[in-house]
Amino acid sequence: MESFLIKGGVPLHGEVTISGSKNAALPIMAATLLTDEPCVIRHVPDLSDTRFMAQILQSLGATVKFKNGTLNVRANKIRGYADYDLVRKMRGSICIMGPLLGRLCKARVSLPGGCIIGARPINLHLKGFASLGAKIEIEGGYVDATAKKLAGSAVFLGGRAGSTVLGTANVMMAATLADGVTVIESAACEPEVVDLANFLNTMGAKISGAGGPTITITGVGRLHGAKYEVIPDRIETATFAIAAAATNGEIMIHGARADHLRAVLDKLNEAGVKIENRGGNLAVRRNGKLKSADVTTLPHPGFPTDVQAQLMALLALAPGISIITERIFESRFMHVSELARLGADIEIEGPSAIVKGGRPLSGAPVMASDLRASAALVIAGLAAKGTTQVNRIYHLDRGYENMDAKLRKLGARIQRVEENS
Ligand code: EPZ
């Protein structure tokens, strides 16, 4: 297993280019199952998650070529069954269910198991499929959805934490080939949902309202092949901006979409980080001293839960008390005890973490637990005095393309090493 060895204390300087969005690419890759014609998807990040999804498409019968960020898929003849061994590797694979149900009127997919950041049930996905007329059966760890014909209907998809991103994506994809009109209420408004709707419309779907809480899908008889380019990864953008601020560096981020990150840019500004949008490129540096700030994670356009851990690493450096409240996932504070190993002073009180910031951090061996927690440990390691070893970086490779190479280009002293070396 690999680790990152980081010699901290070097301000990041230079330029970095953002990769395609993991969370947009995954459902778009699944959506290619809705047609038997060839699809070409560009700006797909080369990650273990996207490679898993490519394997899942192949296991369903599609031909897939993935090279230099371009994916060629043809789901000519496919089957409606995805087995546990593949699906268990990546929760996001649940988003093949909507396309399979839409195209074949049947889908048998292994239930995604538990996740370290929360229970993450799929009841809302299944509620959406049932509202389209599908019969849902759960047996032996699998969920079976079958229907003679899908029929459009109105469905409310709001849950315990508000909207569901992949739930909205799944129901939207199934509804593209249903008879009649489907209206999704309390839909997720994330930019990744908009990107998926744009791709589906390029395939001939009739979707309106994506980006808002009400999405309308008018079913069509069939969808055709399409060419599409995935949006840049807003979470990667936020991660590099925070790394620059944490190390008191100055960087230029190329190929970012500031309009996808309003809540993050606003909060970073409050915390003493200056971010200038120069025609799609973001110039990032500190604006004097870092300042404490309070934040609550919310569905988009609120502050994204996928940036919560990285922001905590930054606020651990800002003098004063910051309160970070996680409202989306019930156990997404795995990074707190590891940040404490680097010297951060953070206490958990129910859904909130109270950060007493301003203490200098010092390097230590730490353990990555999930994708975004690991990014926070890398940021803290870059800001800390001495050497930090971040273990189990396979978590990072799931969602960040060549993170260490990009950081080295910005002057970071970071190496990928075998865990026990
Ligand atoms: C997507 O997951 C992202 N993953 C997550 O990013 C992200 O954290 C999350 O949206 C929220 O923004 C991908 O896009 C692949 P949800 P998703 O359904 O769709 C509850 C990362 O780091 N819920 O919007 O699975 C659920 O338990 C990952 O890149 C139900 O109760 O998240 C959670 O509390 C991590 N029932 C809340 O809703 C359901 O049927 C939001 O989950 C579905 C969800």
Short mmCIF file of C-alpha atoms and ligand atoms in Angstrom, two decimals:
data_model
loop_
_atom_site.label_atom_id
_atom_site.label_comp_id
_atom_site.label_asym_id
_atom_site.label_seq_id
_atom_site.Cartn_x
_atom_site.Cartn_y
_atom_site.Cartn_z
CA MET A 1 0.00 0.00 0.00
CA GLU A 2 1.24 3.49 -0.77
CA SER A 3 1.66 6.60 1.36
CA PHE A 4 2.57 10.22 0.84
CA LEU A 5 5.70 11.52 2.55
CA ILE A 6 5.36 15.29 2.93
CA LYS A 7 8.06 17.71 4.14
CA GLY A 8 5.91 20.65 5.12
CA GLY A 9 6.40 24.40 5.49
CA VAL A 10 6.84 25.25 1.77
CA PRO A 11 4.44 27.93 0.42
CA LEU A 12 2.87 26.64 -2.83
CA HIS A 13 3.63 28.74 -5.90
CA GLY A 14 2.82 28.41 -9.60
CA GLU A 15 0.02 27.05 -11.74
CA VAL A 16 -2.26 24.01 -11.63
CA THR A 17 -4.89 22.79 -14.10
CA ILE A 18 -8.09 21.23 -12.81
CA SER A 19 -9.16 17.77 -14.04
CA GLY A 20 -12.65 16.71 -15.07
CA SER A 21 -15.20 16.23 -12.28
CA LYS A 22 -15.36 12.73 -10.74
CA ASN A 23 -18.91 13.26 -9.49
CA ALA A 24 -20.11 14.46 -12.90
CA ALA A 25 -18.21 11.80 -14.87
CA LEU A 26 -19.59 8.78 -12.95
CA PRO A 27 -23.33 9.33 -13.69
CA ILE A 28 -22.51 10.50 -17.25
CA MET A 29 -20.60 7.25 -17.82
CA ALA A 30 -23.63 5.32 -16.49
CA ALA A 31 -25.95 7.31 -18.78
CA THR A 32 -24.22 5.85 -21.86
CA LEU A 33 -26.14 2.64 -21.02
CA LEU A 34 -29.34 4.42 -22.16
CA THR A 35 -28.43 4.04 -25.87
CA ASP A 36 -27.02 1.33 -28.14
CA GLU A 37 -25.14 3.96 -30.11
CA PRO A 38 -21.51 5.07 -29.53
CA CYS A 39 -20.79 7.84 -26.99
CA VAL A 40 -17.57 9.86 -26.65
CA ILE A 41 -16.98 11.53 -23.26
CA ARG A 42 -14.02 13.87 -22.89
CA HIS A 43 -12.29 15.39 -19.82
CA VAL A 44 -12.92 12.22 -17.79
CA PRO A 45 -10.43 12.12 -14.88
CA ASP A 46 -8.22 9.02 -14.68
CA LEU A 47 -9.10 7.79 -11.18
CA SER A 48 -9.70 4.40 -9.57
CA ASP A 49 -13.42 5.34 -9.37
CA THR A 50 -13.77 6.09 -13.09
CA ARG A 51 -11.80 2.96 -13.94
CA PHE A 52 -14.20 0.97 -11.70
CA MET A 53 -17.17 2.44 -13.54
CA ALA A 54 -15.57 1.50 -16.87
CA GLN A 55 -15.19 -2.09 -15.59
CA ILE A 56 -18.84 -2.12 -14.49
CA LEU A 57 -19.97 -0.92 -17.96
CA GLN A 58 -17.89 -3.70 -19.53
CA SER A 59 -19.34 -6.28 -17.11
CA LEU A 60 -22.79 -5.25 -18.33
CA GLY A 61 -21.76 -5.92 -21.93
CA ALA A 62 -20.63 -2.50 -23.19
CA THR A 63 -17.40 -1.99 -25.14
CA VAL A 64 -15.27 0.66 -23.41
CA LYS A 65 -12.03 2.37 -24.41
CA PHE A 66 -10.57 4.87 -21.89
CA LYS A 67 -7.42 6.74 -22.94
CA ASN A 68 -5.96 10.16 -22.14
CA GLY A 69 -9.16 11.38 -20.53
CA THR A 70 -11.40 10.31 -23.42
CA LEU A 71 -13.90 7.53 -22.99
CA ASN A 72 -15.46 5.70 -25.95
CA VAL A 73 -18.44 3.57 -24.93
CA ARG A 74 -20.90 1.50 -26.95
CA ALA A 75 -23.58 -0.25 -24.91
CA ASN A 76 -24.93 -2.20 -27.86
CA LYS A 77 -26.19 -5.37 -26.15
CA ILE A 78 -26.35 -5.12 -22.34
CA ARG A 79 -27.65 -7.14 -19.42
CA GLY A 80 -29.51 -5.73 -16.43
CA TYR A 81 -27.46 -7.36 -13.69
CA ALA A 82 -24.39 -5.96 -11.81
CA ASP A 83 -22.78 -8.18 -9.24
CA TYR A 84 -21.67 -7.48 -5.70
CA ASP A 85 -17.96 -7.93 -6.34
CA LEU A 86 -17.84 -4.92 -8.61
CA VAL A 87 -20.50 -2.70 -7.05
CA ARG A 88 -19.13 -3.04 -3.51
CA LYS A 89 -15.92 -1.33 -4.61
CA MET A 90 -17.68 1.95 -5.30
CA ARG A 91 -20.97 3.26 -3.89
CA GLY A 92 -21.37 5.62 -6.83
CA SER A 93 -22.03 2.61 -9.05
CA ILE A 94 -25.63 2.63 -7.80
CA CYS A 95 -26.27 5.17 -10.58
CA ILE A 96 -26.30 2.40 -13.21
CA MET A 97 -29.73 1.38 -11.87
CA GLY A 98 -31.70 4.25 -13.44
CA PRO A 99 -30.26 3.75 -16.97
CA LEU A 100 -30.76 -0.05 -16.81
CA LEU A 101 -34.35 0.35 -15.63
CA GLY A 102 -35.00 3.05 -18.24
CA ARG A 103 -33.59 1.01 -21.14
CA LEU A 104 -34.42 -2.59 -20.16
CA CYS A 105 -37.29 -2.11 -17.68
CA LYS A 106 -35.31 -4.29 -15.33
CA ALA A 107 -32.27 -3.83 -13.12
CA ARG A 108 -30.75 -6.16 -10.54
CA VAL A 109 -27.96 -4.42 -8.65
CA SER A 110 -26.15 -5.28 -5.45
CA LEU A 111 -27.11 -2.97 -2.61
CA PRO A 112 -24.21 -0.66 -1.77
CA GLY A 113 -22.99 -1.58 1.73
CA GLY A 114 -22.31 0.86 4.56
CA CYS A 115 -19.90 3.77 4.26
CA ILE A 116 -17.52 5.26 6.82
CA ILE A 117 -19.08 8.75 6.47
CA GLY A 118 -22.67 7.65 7.04
CA ALA A 119 -25.39 5.03 6.56
CA ARG A 120 -26.16 6.32 3.05
CA PRO A 121 -29.42 4.43 2.35
CA ILE A 122 -30.93 4.44 -1.19
CA ASN A 123 -34.60 4.61 -0.12
CA LEU A 124 -35.15 7.80 -2.12
CA HIS A 125 -33.74 6.24 -5.30
CA LEU A 126 -36.16 3.32 -4.88
CA LYS A 127 -39.05 5.66 -4.06
CA GLY A 128 -38.37 7.45 -7.34
CA PHE A 129 -38.26 4.19 -9.34
CA ALA A 130 -41.49 2.99 -7.71
CA SER A 131 -43.20 6.28 -8.63
CA LEU A 132 -42.37 5.45 -12.28
CA GLY A 133 -44.23 2.17 -11.88
CA ALA A 134 -41.31 -0.15 -11.08
CA LYS A 135 -41.80 -3.08 -8.70
CA ILE A 136 -38.97 -3.08 -6.13
CA GLU A 137 -37.79 -6.22 -4.37
CA ILE A 138 -34.81 -6.55 -2.03
CA GLU A 139 -33.44 -10.03 -1.52
CA GLY A 140 -30.04 -11.58 -0.84
CA GLY A 141 -28.29 -8.21 -0.77
CA TYR A 142 -29.64 -7.30 -4.19
CA VAL A 143 -32.34 -4.88 -5.25
CA ASP A 144 -34.53 -5.88 -8.16
CA ALA A 145 -36.49 -3.23 -10.04
CA THR A 146 -38.81 -4.42 -12.81
CA ALA A 147 -41.62 -2.87 -14.83
CA LYS A 148 -43.68 -3.75 -17.92
CA LYS A 149 -43.31 -0.11 -19.02
CA LEU A 150 -42.20 2.96 -17.05
CA ALA A 151 -44.74 5.77 -16.79
CA GLY A 152 -43.93 9.38 -15.96
CA SER A 153 -45.18 10.78 -12.61
CA ALA A 154 -44.54 13.44 -9.99
CA VAL A 155 -42.21 12.48 -7.12
CA PHE A 156 -40.84 14.34 -4.07
CA LEU A 157 -37.21 13.32 -3.49
CA GLY A 158 -36.43 15.32 -0.34
CA GLY A 159 -35.02 13.28 2.58
CA ARG A 160 -33.44 13.58 6.09
CA ALA A 161 -30.66 15.81 4.82
CA GLY A 162 -32.59 17.47 2.01
CA SER A 163 -32.07 16.46 -1.61
CA THR A 164 -30.10 13.47 -2.91
CA VAL A 165 -27.56 13.94 -5.73
CA LEU A 166 -27.33 10.42 -7.15
CA GLY A 167 -31.01 9.80 -6.32
CA THR A 168 -31.97 12.74 -8.53
CA ALA A 169 -29.55 11.53 -11.23
CA ASN A 170 -30.93 7.96 -11.14
CA VAL A 171 -34.60 8.92 -11.36
CA MET A 172 -33.89 11.54 -14.03
CA MET A 173 -32.08 8.91 -16.18
CA ALA A 174 -34.86 6.31 -15.80
CA ALA A 175 -37.53 8.90 -16.65
CA THR A 176 -35.90 9.88 -19.97
CA LEU A 177 -37.36 6.71 -21.59
CA ALA A 178 -40.65 6.54 -19.63
CA ASP A 179 -44.07 7.19 -21.15
CA GLY A 180 -45.18 10.73 -20.38
CA VAL A 181 -43.91 13.46 -18.08
CA THR A 182 -42.00 13.08 -14.80
CA VAL A 183 -41.61 15.96 -12.35
CA ILE A 184 -38.95 15.62 -9.64
CA GLU A 185 -39.61 17.89 -6.66
CA SER A 186 -36.88 18.73 -4.10
CA ALA A 187 -34.34 17.69 -6.74
CA ALA A 188 -30.63 18.15 -6.08
CA CYS A 189 -29.29 21.36 -7.68
CA GLU A 190 -25.61 20.36 -7.82
CA PRO A 191 -23.59 21.36 -10.95
CA GLU A 192 -23.00 17.62 -11.52
CA VAL A 193 -26.77 17.09 -11.89
CA VAL A 194 -26.89 19.93 -14.44
CA ASP A 195 -23.95 18.43 -16.34
CA LEU A 196 -25.74 15.06 -16.50
CA ALA A 197 -28.99 16.69 -17.71
CA ASN A 198 -27.02 18.54 -20.41
CA PHE A 199 -25.42 15.28 -21.55
CA LEU A 200 -28.82 13.50 -21.62
CA ASN A 201 -30.32 16.36 -23.66
CA THR A 202 -27.40 15.99 -26.09
CA MET A 203 -28.52 12.34 -26.46
CA GLY A 204 -32.03 13.52 -27.37
CA ALA A 205 -33.70 13.61 -23.94
CA LYS A 206 -36.18 16.33 -22.99
CA ILE A 207 -35.16 17.66 -19.59
CA SER A 208 -35.79 21.14 -18.21
CA GLY A 209 -35.23 22.81 -14.85
CA ALA A 210 -31.94 21.10 -13.91
CA GLY A 211 -30.05 23.26 -11.43
CA GLY A 212 -33.30 24.14 -9.64
CA PRO A 213 -35.42 22.12 -7.16
CA THR A 214 -37.99 21.12 -9.81
CA ILE A 215 -36.86 19.05 -12.81
CA THR A 216 -39.27 18.08 -15.60
CA ILE A 217 -38.51 15.12 -17.90
CA THR A 218 -40.69 14.39 -20.93
CA GLY A 219 -40.08 10.77 -21.90
CA VAL A 220 -38.90 9.92 -25.44
CA GLY A 221 -38.95 6.64 -27.44
CA ARG A 222 -35.18 6.27 -27.65
CA LEU A 223 -31.88 8.11 -27.10
CA HIS A 224 -28.98 8.37 -29.56
CA GLY A 225 -25.19 8.49 -29.16
CA ALA A 226 -23.46 11.76 -28.30
CA LYS A 227 -20.15 13.53 -27.75
CA TYR A 228 -19.69 15.49 -24.51
CA GLU A 229 -17.09 17.19 -22.32
CA VAL A 230 -17.34 16.84 -18.52
CA ILE A 231 -17.21 19.98 -16.30
CA PRO A 232 -14.08 20.71 -14.21
CA ASP A 233 -13.93 19.26 -10.69
CA ARG A 234 -15.12 21.95 -8.25
CA ILE A 235 -14.00 19.92 -5.22
CA GLU A 236 -10.48 19.56 -6.61
CA THR A 237 -10.50 23.32 -7.29
CA ALA A 238 -11.47 24.06 -3.68
CA THR A 239 -8.85 21.60 -2.39
CA PHE A 240 -5.99 23.33 -4.24
CA ALA A 241 -7.21 26.81 -3.27
CA ILE A 242 -7.25 25.77 0.40
CA ALA A 243 -3.78 24.14 0.09
CA ALA A 244 -2.38 27.41 -1.27
CA ALA A 245 -3.91 29.42 1.60
CA ALA A 246 -2.83 26.89 4.25
CA THR A 247 0.81 27.12 3.12
CA ASN A 248 0.64 30.92 2.70
CA GLY A 249 1.44 30.47 -1.00
CA GLU A 250 0.18 32.05 -4.21
CA ILE A 251 -1.16 29.96 -7.09
CA MET A 252 -3.13 30.27 -10.31
CA ILE A 253 -5.79 27.62 -10.88
CA HIS A 254 -6.60 27.00 -14.55
CA GLY A 255 -9.79 25.56 -16.00
CA ALA A 256 -11.96 26.16 -12.90
CA ARG A 257 -15.62 27.24 -12.73
CA ALA A 258 -16.06 29.92 -10.04
CA ASP A 259 -19.84 29.86 -10.58
CA HIS A 260 -19.88 26.27 -9.22
CA LEU A 261 -18.16 27.36 -6.01
CA ARG A 262 -19.91 30.48 -4.73
CA ALA A 263 -20.41 29.23 -1.15
CA VAL A 264 -16.79 28.04 -0.92
CA LEU A 265 -15.29 31.25 -2.36
CA ASP A 266 -17.46 33.31 -0.01
CA LYS A 267 -16.37 31.30 3.05
CA LEU A 268 -12.68 31.43 2.06
CA ASN A 269 -12.94 35.18 1.66
CA GLU A 270 -14.38 35.34 5.19
CA ALA A 271 -11.44 33.25 6.44
CA GLY A 272 -8.90 35.68 4.98
CA VAL A 273 -8.23 34.14 1.56
CA LYS A 274 -8.22 36.34 -1.54
CA ILE A 275 -9.48 34.64 -4.71
CA GLU A 276 -9.64 36.62 -7.94
CA ASN A 277 -11.45 35.23 -10.95
CA ARG A 278 -9.40 36.12 -14.04
CA GLY A 279 -11.42 34.81 -16.95
CA GLY A 280 -11.98 31.33 -15.59
CA ASN A 281 -8.57 31.19 -13.90
CA LEU A 282 -8.53 31.69 -10.15
CA ALA A 283 -5.65 33.58 -8.52
CA VAL A 284 -5.41 32.50 -4.88
CA ARG A 285 -3.40 33.90 -1.97
CA ARG A 286 -3.92 34.95 1.65
CA ASN A 287 -5.36 38.41 2.29
CA GLY A 288 -3.37 39.24 5.42
CA LYS A 289 -3.92 36.95 8.44
CA LEU A 290 -6.20 33.90 8.37
CA LYS A 291 -9.43 34.41 10.32
CA SER A 292 -11.75 31.98 12.13
CA ALA A 293 -15.14 31.30 10.53
CA ASP A 294 -18.25 29.22 11.17
CA VAL A 295 -19.71 26.98 8.47
CA THR A 296 -22.56 24.49 8.02
CA THR A 297 -22.59 21.98 5.18
CA LEU A 298 -25.75 22.02 3.04
CA PRO A 299 -26.97 20.78 -0.34
CA HIS A 300 -25.92 23.02 -3.28
CA PRO A 301 -25.83 26.02 -3.49
CA GLY A 302 -24.92 25.74 0.22
CA PHE A 303 -21.41 24.90 1.45
CA PRO A 304 -20.45 21.43 0.08
CA THR A 305 -19.85 18.60 2.54
CA ASP A 306 -17.00 17.44 0.22
CA VAL A 307 -14.97 20.53 1.23
CA GLN A 308 -15.72 20.35 4.97
CA ALA A 309 -12.56 18.42 5.94
CA GLN A 310 -10.22 20.54 3.82
CA LEU A 311 -11.68 23.76 5.30
CA MET A 312 -11.20 22.31 8.81
CA ALA A 313 -7.47 21.84 8.10
CA LEU A 314 -7.27 25.53 7.10
CA LEU A 315 -9.28 26.80 10.08
CA ALA A 316 -7.02 24.81 12.44
CA LEU A 317 -4.36 27.36 11.40
CA ALA A 318 -6.59 30.45 11.89
CA PRO A 319 -6.44 32.09 15.34
CA GLY A 320 -9.81 32.00 17.16
CA ILE A 321 -12.76 29.63 17.43
CA SER A 322 -14.40 28.19 14.30
CA ILE A 323 -17.53 26.01 14.46
CA ILE A 324 -17.99 23.51 11.61
CA THR A 325 -21.38 21.78 11.46
CA GLU A 326 -21.89 18.74 9.21
CA ARG A 327 -25.57 18.45 8.18
CA ILE A 328 -25.30 16.01 5.25
CA PHE A 329 -23.48 12.91 6.57
CA GLU A 330 -23.83 11.71 10.14
CA SER A 331 -20.23 10.56 10.70
CA ARG A 332 -17.96 12.72 8.54
CA PHE A 333 -15.44 13.78 11.18
CA MET A 334 -12.97 10.87 10.81
CA HIS A 335 -10.20 13.41 10.05
CA VAL A 336 -10.53 15.18 13.43
CA SER A 337 -8.45 12.72 15.45
CA GLU A 338 -5.82 12.55 12.70
CA LEU A 339 -5.56 16.37 12.52
CA ALA A 340 -5.13 16.31 16.30
CA ARG A 341 -2.11 14.05 15.77
CA LEU A 342 -0.59 16.97 13.82
CA GLY A 343 -1.30 19.27 16.76
CA ALA A 344 -4.71 20.72 15.88
CA ASP A 345 -7.10 21.50 18.76
CA ILE A 346 -10.56 20.27 17.70
CA GLU A 347 -13.48 18.97 19.80
CA ILE A 348 -16.60 17.27 18.47
CA GLU A 349 -19.97 18.29 19.93
CA GLY A 350 -22.79 16.39 18.22
CA PRO A 351 -22.95 17.46 14.53
CA SER A 352 -20.36 20.21 15.12
CA ALA A 353 -16.59 20.39 15.45
CA ILE A 354 -15.21 23.25 17.54
CA VAL A 355 -11.85 24.27 16.16
CA LYS A 356 -9.56 26.27 18.46
CA GLY A 357 -7.25 27.50 15.72
CA GLY A 358 -3.86 29.18 15.49
CA ARG A 359 -1.58 26.50 16.91
CA PRO A 360 1.36 25.64 14.59
CA LEU A 361 1.12 22.08 13.25
CA SER A 362 3.98 19.56 13.35
CA GLY A 363 4.45 16.55 11.08
CA ALA A 364 3.48 12.98 12.16
CA PRO A 365 2.31 9.68 10.61
CA VAL A 366 -1.47 9.83 10.00
CA MET A 367 -4.11 7.49 8.54
CA ALA A 368 -6.45 8.39 5.68
CA SER A 369 -10.02 7.12 6.26
CA ASP A 370 -11.98 8.45 3.28
CA LEU A 371 -11.44 10.53 0.17
CA ARG A 372 -11.92 14.09 1.47
CA ALA A 373 -10.50 13.38 4.93
CA SER A 374 -7.28 12.31 3.20
CA ALA A 375 -7.15 15.57 1.25
CA ALA A 376 -7.40 17.45 4.56
CA LEU A 377 -4.45 15.48 5.95
CA VAL A 378 -2.35 16.32 2.89
CA ILE A 379 -3.18 20.03 3.31
CA ALA A 380 -2.30 19.93 7.02
CA GLY A 381 0.91 18.04 6.23
CA LEU A 382 1.92 20.69 3.66
CA ALA A 383 1.38 23.42 6.30
CA ALA A 384 3.03 21.55 9.18
CA LYS A 385 6.66 21.86 10.28
CA GLY A 386 8.60 18.59 9.72
CA THR A 387 7.56 15.39 7.98
CA THR A 388 4.05 13.94 7.70
CA GLN A 389 3.35 10.44 6.36
CA VAL A 390 -0.22 10.05 5.08
CA ASN A 391 -0.99 6.33 4.92
CA ARG A 392 -3.65 4.51 2.82
CA ILE A 393 -3.64 7.08 0.04
CA TYR A 394 -5.68 4.71 -2.12
CA HIS A 395 -8.54 6.77 -0.72
CA LEU A 396 -7.09 9.85 -2.44
CA ASP A 397 -6.51 8.10 -5.75
CA ARG A 398 -10.22 7.48 -5.91
CA GLY A 399 -10.93 11.18 -6.40
CA TYR A 400 -7.77 13.17 -7.21
CA GLU A 401 -5.89 12.74 -10.51
CA ASN A 402 -2.09 12.87 -10.01
CA MET A 403 -2.42 14.91 -6.84
CA ASP A 404 1.21 14.47 -5.81
CA ALA A 405 2.57 15.40 -9.27
CA LYS A 406 0.39 18.52 -9.37
CA LEU A 407 1.56 19.53 -5.88
CA ARG A 408 5.23 18.95 -6.75
CA LYS A 409 4.76 21.27 -9.74
CA LEU A 410 3.65 23.89 -7.17
CA GLY A 411 6.87 23.36 -5.20
CA ALA A 412 5.56 20.92 -2.58
CA ARG A 413 8.02 18.38 -1.15
CA ILE A 414 5.77 15.34 -1.47
CA GLN A 415 6.64 11.78 -2.52
CA ARG A 416 4.61 8.64 -3.10
CA VAL A 417 6.25 5.80 -1.16
CA GLU A 418 5.51 2.20 -0.16
CA GLU A 419 3.77 2.30 3.25
CA ASN A 420 6.47 0.60 5.35
CA SER A 421 9.50 2.11 3.58
C1 EPZ B 1 -22.94 12.46 -3.87
O1 EPZ B 1 -23.20 11.28 -3.12
C2 EPZ B 1 -21.42 12.54 -4.03
N1 EPZ B 1 -20.94 11.33 -4.68
C3 EPZ B 1 -20.76 12.66 -2.67
O2 EPZ B 1 -19.36 12.86 -2.87
C4 EPZ B 1 -21.29 13.89 -1.97
O3 EPZ B 1 -20.76 13.96 -0.67
C5 EPZ B 1 -22.84 13.80 -1.87
O4 EPZ B 1 -23.40 13.63 -3.18
C6 EPZ B 1 -23.46 15.05 -1.27
O5 EPZ B 1 -23.08 16.18 -1.96
C7 EPZ B 1 -21.04 11.22 -6.03
O6 EPZ B 1 -21.56 12.06 -6.72
C8 EPZ B 1 -20.47 9.99 -6.64
P1 EPZ B 1 -26.70 12.08 -1.46
P2 EPZ B 1 -24.71 10.73 -2.96
O7 EPZ B 1 -27.61 11.02 -1.95
O8 EPZ B 1 -25.51 11.10 -4.14
C9 EPZ B 1 -29.17 10.81 2.41
C10 EPZ B 1 -17.05 12.52 -2.61
O9 EPZ B 1 -16.31 12.78 -1.64
N2 EPZ B 1 -29.92 9.89 1.51
O10 EPZ B 1 -26.88 13.45 -2.00
O11 EPZ B 1 -24.60 9.31 -2.57
C11 EPZ B 1 -27.71 10.37 2.55
O12 EPZ B 1 -27.58 9.37 3.52
C12 EPZ B 1 -18.44 11.88 -2.36
O13 EPZ B 1 -16.74 12.73 -3.78
C13 EPZ B 1 -31.00 9.21 2.01
O14 EPZ B 1 -31.34 9.32 3.18
O15 EPZ B 1 -25.19 11.59 -1.70
C14 EPZ B 1 -27.03 11.67 2.92
O16 EPZ B 1 -27.15 11.87 4.28
C15 EPZ B 1 -18.66 11.48 -0.94
N3 EPZ B 1 -31.67 8.38 1.16
C16 EPZ B 1 -27.84 12.70 2.15
O17 EPZ B 1 -29.08 12.09 1.81
C17 EPZ B 1 -31.33 8.22 -0.17
O18 EPZ B 1 -31.95 7.45 -0.90
C18 EPZ B 1 -27.18 13.19 0.86
O19 EPZ B 1 -26.75 12.07 0.14
C19 EPZ B 1 -30.23 8.95 -0.64
C20 EPZ B 1 -29.53 9.79 0.22
#
